[in-house]
PDB file of C-alpha atoms in Angstrom:
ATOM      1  CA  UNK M   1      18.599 -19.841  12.949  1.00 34.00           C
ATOM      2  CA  UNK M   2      21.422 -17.337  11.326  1.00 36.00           C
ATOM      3  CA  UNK M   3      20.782 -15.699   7.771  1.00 37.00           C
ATOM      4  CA  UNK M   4      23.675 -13.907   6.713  1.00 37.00           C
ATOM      5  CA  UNK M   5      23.805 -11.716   3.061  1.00 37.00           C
ATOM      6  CA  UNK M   6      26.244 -11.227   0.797  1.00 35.00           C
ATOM      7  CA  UNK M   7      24.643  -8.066  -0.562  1.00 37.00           C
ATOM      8  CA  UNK M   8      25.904  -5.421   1.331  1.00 37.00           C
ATOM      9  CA  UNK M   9      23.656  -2.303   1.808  1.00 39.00           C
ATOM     10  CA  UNK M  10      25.488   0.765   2.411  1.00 40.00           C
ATOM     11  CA  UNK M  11      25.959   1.049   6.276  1.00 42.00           C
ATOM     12  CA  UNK M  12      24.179  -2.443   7.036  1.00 44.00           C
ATOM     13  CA  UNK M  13      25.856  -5.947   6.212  1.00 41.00           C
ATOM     14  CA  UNK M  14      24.328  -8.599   7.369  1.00 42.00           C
ATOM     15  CA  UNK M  15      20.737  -9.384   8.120  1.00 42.00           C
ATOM     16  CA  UNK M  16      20.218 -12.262  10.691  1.00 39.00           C
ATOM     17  CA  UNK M  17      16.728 -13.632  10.238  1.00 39.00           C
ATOM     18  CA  UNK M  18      14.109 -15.382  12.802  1.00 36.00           C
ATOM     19  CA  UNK M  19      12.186 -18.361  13.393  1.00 32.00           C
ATOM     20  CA  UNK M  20      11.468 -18.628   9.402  1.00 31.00           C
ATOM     21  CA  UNK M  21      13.060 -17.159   6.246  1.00 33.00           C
ATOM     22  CA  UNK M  22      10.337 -16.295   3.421  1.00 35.00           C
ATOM     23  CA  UNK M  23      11.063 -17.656   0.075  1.00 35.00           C
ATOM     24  CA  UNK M  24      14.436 -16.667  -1.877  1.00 38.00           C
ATOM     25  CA  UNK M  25      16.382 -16.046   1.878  1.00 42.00           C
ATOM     26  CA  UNK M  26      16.755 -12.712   3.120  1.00 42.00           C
ATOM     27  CA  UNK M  27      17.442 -11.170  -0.294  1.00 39.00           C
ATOM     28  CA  UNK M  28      14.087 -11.306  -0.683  1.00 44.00           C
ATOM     29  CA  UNK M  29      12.845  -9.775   2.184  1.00 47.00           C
ATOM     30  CA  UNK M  30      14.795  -6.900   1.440  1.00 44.00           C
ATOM     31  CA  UNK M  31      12.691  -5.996  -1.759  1.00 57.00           C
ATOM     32  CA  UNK M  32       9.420  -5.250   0.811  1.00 80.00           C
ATOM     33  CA  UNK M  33       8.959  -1.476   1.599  1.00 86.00           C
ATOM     34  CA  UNK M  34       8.774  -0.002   5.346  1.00 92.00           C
ATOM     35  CA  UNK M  35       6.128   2.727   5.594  1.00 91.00           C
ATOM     36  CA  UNK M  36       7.654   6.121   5.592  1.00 91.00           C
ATOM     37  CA  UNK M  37       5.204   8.277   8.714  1.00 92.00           C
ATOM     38  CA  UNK M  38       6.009  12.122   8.976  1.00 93.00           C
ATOM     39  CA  UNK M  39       7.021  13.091  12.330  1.00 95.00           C
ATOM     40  CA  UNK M  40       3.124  13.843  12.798  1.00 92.00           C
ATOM     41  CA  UNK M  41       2.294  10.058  11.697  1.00 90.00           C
ATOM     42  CA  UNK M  42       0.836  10.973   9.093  1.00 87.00           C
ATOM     43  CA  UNK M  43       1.912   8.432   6.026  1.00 87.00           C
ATOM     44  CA  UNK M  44       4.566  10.129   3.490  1.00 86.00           C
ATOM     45  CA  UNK M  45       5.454   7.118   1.120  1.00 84.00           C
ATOM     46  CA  UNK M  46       6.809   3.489   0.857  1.00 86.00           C
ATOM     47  CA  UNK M  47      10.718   3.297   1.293  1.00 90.00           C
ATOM     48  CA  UNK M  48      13.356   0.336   0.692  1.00 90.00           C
ATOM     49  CA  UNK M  49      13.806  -1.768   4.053  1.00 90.00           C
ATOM     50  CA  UNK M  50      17.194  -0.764   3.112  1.00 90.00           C
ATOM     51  CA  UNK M  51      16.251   2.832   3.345  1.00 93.00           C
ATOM     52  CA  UNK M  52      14.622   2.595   6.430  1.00 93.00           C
ATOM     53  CA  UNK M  53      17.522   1.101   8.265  1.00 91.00           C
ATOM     54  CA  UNK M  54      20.039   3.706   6.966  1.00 91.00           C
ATOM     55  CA  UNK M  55      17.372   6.460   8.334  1.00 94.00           C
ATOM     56  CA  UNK M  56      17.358   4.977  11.770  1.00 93.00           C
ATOM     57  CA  UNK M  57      21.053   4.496  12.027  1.00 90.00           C
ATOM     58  CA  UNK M  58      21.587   8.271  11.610  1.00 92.00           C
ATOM     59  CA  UNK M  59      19.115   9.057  13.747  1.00 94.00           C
ATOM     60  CA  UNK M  60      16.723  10.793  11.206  1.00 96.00           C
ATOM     61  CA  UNK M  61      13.792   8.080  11.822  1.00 97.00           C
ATOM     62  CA  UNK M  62      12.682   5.951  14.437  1.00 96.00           C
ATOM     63  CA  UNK M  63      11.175   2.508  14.849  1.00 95.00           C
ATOM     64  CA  UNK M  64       7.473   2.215  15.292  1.00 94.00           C
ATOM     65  CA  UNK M  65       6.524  -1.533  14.102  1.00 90.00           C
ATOM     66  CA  UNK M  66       8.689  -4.043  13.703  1.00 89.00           C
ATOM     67  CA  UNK M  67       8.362  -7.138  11.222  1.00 85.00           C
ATOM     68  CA  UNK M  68       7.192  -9.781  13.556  1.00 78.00           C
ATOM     69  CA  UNK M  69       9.381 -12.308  12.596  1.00 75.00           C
ATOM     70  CA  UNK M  70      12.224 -11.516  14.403  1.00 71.00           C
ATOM     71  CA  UNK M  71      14.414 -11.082  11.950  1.00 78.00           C
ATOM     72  CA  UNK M  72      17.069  -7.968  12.193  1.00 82.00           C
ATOM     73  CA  UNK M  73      19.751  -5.855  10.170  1.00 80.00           C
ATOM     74  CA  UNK M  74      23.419  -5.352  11.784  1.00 74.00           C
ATOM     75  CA  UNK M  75      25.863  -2.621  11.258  1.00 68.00           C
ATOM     76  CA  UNK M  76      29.324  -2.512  13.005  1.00 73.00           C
ATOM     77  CA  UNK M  77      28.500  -0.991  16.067  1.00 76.00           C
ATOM     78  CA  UNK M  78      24.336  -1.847  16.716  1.00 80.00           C
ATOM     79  CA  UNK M  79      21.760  -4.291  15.627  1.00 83.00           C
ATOM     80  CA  UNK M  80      18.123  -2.978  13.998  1.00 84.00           C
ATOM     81  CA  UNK M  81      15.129  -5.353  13.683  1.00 89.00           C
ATOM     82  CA  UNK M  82      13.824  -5.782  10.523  1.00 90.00           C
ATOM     83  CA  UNK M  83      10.947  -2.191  10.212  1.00 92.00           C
ATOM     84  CA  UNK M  84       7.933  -2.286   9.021  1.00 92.00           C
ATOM     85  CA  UNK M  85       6.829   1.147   9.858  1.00 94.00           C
ATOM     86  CA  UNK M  86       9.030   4.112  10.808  1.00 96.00           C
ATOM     87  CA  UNK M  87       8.725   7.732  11.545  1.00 96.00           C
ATOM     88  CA  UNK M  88      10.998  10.549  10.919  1.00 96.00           C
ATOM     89  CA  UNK M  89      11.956  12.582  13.697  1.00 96.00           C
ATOM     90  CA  UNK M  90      11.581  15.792  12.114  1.00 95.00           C
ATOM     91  CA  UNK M  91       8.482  17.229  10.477  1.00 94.00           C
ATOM     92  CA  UNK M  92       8.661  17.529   6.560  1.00 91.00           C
ATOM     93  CA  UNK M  93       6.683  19.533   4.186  1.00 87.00           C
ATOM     94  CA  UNK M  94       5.127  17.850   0.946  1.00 76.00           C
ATOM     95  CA  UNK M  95       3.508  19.345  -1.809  1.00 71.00           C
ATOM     96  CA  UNK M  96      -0.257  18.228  -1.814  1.00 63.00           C
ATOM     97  CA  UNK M  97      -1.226  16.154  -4.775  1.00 63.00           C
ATOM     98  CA  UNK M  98      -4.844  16.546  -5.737  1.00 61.00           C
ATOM     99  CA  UNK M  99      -5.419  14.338  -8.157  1.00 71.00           C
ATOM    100  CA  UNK M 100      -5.211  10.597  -7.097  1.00 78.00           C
ATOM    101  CA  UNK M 101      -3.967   7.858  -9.794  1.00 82.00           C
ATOM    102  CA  UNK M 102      -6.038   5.394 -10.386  1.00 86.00           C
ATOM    103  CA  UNK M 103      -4.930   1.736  -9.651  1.00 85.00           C
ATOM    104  CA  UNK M 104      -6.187  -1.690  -9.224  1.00 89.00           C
ATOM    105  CA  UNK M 105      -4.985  -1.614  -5.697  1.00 84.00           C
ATOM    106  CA  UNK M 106      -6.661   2.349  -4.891  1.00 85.00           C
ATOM    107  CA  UNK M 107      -9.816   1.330  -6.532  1.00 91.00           C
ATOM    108  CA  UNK M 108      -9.864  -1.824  -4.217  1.00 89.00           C
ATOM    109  CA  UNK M 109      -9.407  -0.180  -1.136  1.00 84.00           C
ATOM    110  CA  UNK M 110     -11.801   2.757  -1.884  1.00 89.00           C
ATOM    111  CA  UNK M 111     -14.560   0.305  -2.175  1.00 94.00           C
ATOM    112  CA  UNK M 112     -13.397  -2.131   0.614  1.00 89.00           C
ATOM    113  CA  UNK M 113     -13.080  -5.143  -1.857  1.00 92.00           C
ATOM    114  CA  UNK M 114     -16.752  -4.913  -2.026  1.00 96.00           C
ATOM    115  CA  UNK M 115     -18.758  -5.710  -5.143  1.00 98.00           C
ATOM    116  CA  UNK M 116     -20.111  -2.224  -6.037  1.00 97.00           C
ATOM    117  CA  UNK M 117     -23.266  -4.358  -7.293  1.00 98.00           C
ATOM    118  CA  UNK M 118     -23.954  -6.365  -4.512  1.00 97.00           C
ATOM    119  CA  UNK M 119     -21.859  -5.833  -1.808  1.00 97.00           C
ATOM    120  CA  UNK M 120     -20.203  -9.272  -1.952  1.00 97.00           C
ATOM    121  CA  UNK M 121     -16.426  -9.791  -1.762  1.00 97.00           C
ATOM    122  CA  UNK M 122     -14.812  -7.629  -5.014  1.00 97.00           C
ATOM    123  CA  UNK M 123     -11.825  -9.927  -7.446  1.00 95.00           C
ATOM    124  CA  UNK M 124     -12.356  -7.079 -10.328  1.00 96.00           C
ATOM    125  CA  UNK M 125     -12.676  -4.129 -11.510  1.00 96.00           C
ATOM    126  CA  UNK M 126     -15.768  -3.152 -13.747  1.00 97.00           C
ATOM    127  CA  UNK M 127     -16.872  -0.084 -15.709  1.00 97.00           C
ATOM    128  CA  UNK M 128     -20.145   0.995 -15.010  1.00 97.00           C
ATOM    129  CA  UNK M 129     -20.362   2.184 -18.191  1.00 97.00           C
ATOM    130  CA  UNK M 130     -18.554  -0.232 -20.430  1.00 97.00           C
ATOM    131  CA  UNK M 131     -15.717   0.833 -22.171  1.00 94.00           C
ATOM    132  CA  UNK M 132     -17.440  -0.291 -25.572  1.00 95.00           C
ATOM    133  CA  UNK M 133     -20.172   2.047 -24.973  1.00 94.00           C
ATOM    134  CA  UNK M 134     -18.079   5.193 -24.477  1.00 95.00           C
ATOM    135  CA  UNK M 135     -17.539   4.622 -20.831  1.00 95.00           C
ATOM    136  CA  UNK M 136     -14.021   6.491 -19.298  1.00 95.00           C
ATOM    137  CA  UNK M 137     -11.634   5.036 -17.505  1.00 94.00           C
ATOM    138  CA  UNK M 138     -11.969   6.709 -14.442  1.00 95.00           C
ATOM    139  CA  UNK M 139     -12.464   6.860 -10.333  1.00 94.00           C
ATOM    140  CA  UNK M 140     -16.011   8.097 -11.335  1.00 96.00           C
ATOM    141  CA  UNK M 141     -16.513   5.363 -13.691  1.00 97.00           C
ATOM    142  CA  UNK M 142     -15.477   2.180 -12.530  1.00 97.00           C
ATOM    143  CA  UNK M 143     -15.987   0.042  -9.144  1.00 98.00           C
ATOM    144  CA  UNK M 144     -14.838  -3.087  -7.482  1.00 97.00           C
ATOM    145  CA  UNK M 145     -16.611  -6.185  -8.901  1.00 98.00           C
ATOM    146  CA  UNK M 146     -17.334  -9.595  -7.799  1.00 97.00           C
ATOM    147  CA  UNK M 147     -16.797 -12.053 -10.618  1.00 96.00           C
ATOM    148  CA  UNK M 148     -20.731 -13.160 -10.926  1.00 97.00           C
ATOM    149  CA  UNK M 149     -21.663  -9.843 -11.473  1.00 97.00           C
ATOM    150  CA  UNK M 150     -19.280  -9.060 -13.709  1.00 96.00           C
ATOM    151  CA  UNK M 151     -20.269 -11.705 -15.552  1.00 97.00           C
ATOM    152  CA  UNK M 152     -23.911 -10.896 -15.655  1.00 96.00           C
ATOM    153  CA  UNK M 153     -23.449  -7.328 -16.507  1.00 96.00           C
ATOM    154  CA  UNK M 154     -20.956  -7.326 -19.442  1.00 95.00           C
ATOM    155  CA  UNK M 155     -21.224  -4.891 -21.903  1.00 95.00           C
ATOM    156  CA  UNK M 156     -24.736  -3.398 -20.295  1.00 96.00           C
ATOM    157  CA  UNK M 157     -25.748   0.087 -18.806  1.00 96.00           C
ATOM    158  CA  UNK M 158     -27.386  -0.410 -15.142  1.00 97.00           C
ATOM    159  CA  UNK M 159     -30.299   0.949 -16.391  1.00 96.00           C
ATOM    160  CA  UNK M 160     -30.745  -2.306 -18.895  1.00 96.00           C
ATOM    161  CA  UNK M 161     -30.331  -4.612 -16.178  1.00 96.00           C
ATOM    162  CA  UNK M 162     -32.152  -2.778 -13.263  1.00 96.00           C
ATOM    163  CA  UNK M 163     -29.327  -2.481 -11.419  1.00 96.00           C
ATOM    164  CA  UNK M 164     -28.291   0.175  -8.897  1.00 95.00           C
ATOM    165  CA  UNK M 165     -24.785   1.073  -7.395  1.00 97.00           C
ATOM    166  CA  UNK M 166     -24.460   0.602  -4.160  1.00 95.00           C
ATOM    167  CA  UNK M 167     -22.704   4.044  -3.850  1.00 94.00           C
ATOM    168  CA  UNK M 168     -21.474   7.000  -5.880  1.00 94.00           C
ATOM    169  CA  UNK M 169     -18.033   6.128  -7.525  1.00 96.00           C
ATOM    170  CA  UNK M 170     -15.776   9.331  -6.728  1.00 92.00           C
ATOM    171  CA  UNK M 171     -12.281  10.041  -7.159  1.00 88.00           C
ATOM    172  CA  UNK M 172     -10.948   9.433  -3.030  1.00 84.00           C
ATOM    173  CA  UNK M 173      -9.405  12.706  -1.686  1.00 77.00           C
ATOM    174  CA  UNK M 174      -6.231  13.212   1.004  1.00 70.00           C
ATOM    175  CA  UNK M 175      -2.464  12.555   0.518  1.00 66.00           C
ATOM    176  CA  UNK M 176      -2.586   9.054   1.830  1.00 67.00           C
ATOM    177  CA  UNK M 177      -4.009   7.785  -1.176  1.00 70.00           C
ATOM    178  CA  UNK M 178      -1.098   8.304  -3.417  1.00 66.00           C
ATOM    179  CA  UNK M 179       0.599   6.224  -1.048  1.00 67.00           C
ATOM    180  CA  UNK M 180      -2.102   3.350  -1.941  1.00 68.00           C
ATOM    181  CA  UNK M 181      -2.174   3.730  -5.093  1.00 64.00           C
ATOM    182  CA  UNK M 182       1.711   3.647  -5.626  1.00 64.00           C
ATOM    183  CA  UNK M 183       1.991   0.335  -3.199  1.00 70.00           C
ATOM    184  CA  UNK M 184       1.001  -3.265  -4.714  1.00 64.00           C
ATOM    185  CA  UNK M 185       1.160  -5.497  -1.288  1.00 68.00           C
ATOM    186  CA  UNK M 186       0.442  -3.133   1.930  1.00 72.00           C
ATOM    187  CA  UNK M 187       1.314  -4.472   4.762  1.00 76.00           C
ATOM    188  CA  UNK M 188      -1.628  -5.028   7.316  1.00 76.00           C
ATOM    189  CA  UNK M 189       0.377  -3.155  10.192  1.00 79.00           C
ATOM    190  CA  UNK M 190       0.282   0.182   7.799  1.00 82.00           C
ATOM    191  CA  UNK M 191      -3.591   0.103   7.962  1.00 77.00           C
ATOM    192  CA  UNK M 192      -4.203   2.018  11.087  1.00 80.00           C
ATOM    193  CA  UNK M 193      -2.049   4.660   9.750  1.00 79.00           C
ATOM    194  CA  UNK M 194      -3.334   4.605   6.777  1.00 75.00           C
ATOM    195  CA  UNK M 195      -6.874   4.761   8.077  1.00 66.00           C
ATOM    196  CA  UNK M 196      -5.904   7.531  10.347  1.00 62.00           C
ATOM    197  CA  UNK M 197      -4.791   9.608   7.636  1.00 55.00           C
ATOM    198  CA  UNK M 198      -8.204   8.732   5.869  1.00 52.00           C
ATOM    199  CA  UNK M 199      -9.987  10.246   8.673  1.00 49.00           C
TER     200      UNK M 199
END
């Protein structure tokens, strides 16, 4: 089956999809990033699929994953599948960022989606201090939570419960988590990248 768009990006104009088109039509699939891998595979950032296309066409980045659905990008003279993860071909310097902001998504994958309480699967974020008690909104302050214990603990120090943390809450550390903390949805082929840069 043949997807064609109307919405011309720059040197790509049409985008022929596979088996299945994901809600919205191929529009839509154009709003998902590609992961962005320095020439060292080390992750940089998310990019625009449209971004990603334009860096392989002039031969700046190449295709390491792409999206499994067959679906692919054509310009006048070649045909790109639709990436997923791409790499540039020449090494590029960035500016370390120590300090990691905080999101729902970072906080997440610090603690695995694991409860910091019991180790059960995490839906929330809690404060281990409560925010009503003078507890900061911070790495060092707040862990994934499942929603019993959230529940149970509301606005109560650990210490009035008898409850321990199942590990220190620290602020993560390396470049790859700005990337994780800037992305809502990662996709599950970035994760060994991601991991690696972890490492």
């Amino acid at each position: 089956m043949t997807h064609r768009s109307h919405h011309k990006t720059g040197e790509v104009t049409r985008l022929h999809g596979g088996a299945a088109s994901p809600p919205g039509g191929p529009r839509s699939r154009t709003r998902r990033r590609v992961l962005l891998l320095n020439a060292t595979y080390e992750p940089l950032s998310a990019v625009t699929i449209r971004r990603a296309v334009v860096l392989i066409l002039r031969g700046r980045a190449d295709m390491v994953h792409a999206d499994e659905s067959g679906g692919a990008f054509h310009s006048a003279a070649t045909e790109v599948p639709v990436p997923t993860v791409i790499r540039l071909r020449n090494y590029v310097r960035v500016p370390y960022r120590a300090t990691v902001p905080m999101t729902r998504a970072a906080l997440m994958h610090r603690d695995r989606f694991r409860c910091g309480y019991c180790g059960k699967p995490a839906t929330t974020i809690d404060h281990v201090v409560p925010r009503s008690r003078g507890g900061a909104h911070n790495w060092e302050n707040c862990v994934a939570c499942c929603t019993s214990c959230n529940h149970r603990k509301a606005d109560r120090l650990l210490s009035e419960l008898g409850w321990t943390l199942r590990t220190r809450p620290v602020a993560p550390k390396g470049r790859h988590w700005g990337l994780i903390a800037a992305v809502k949805d990662i996709d599950p082929a970035w994760m060994q990248y991601i991991d690696a840069g972890a490492a």
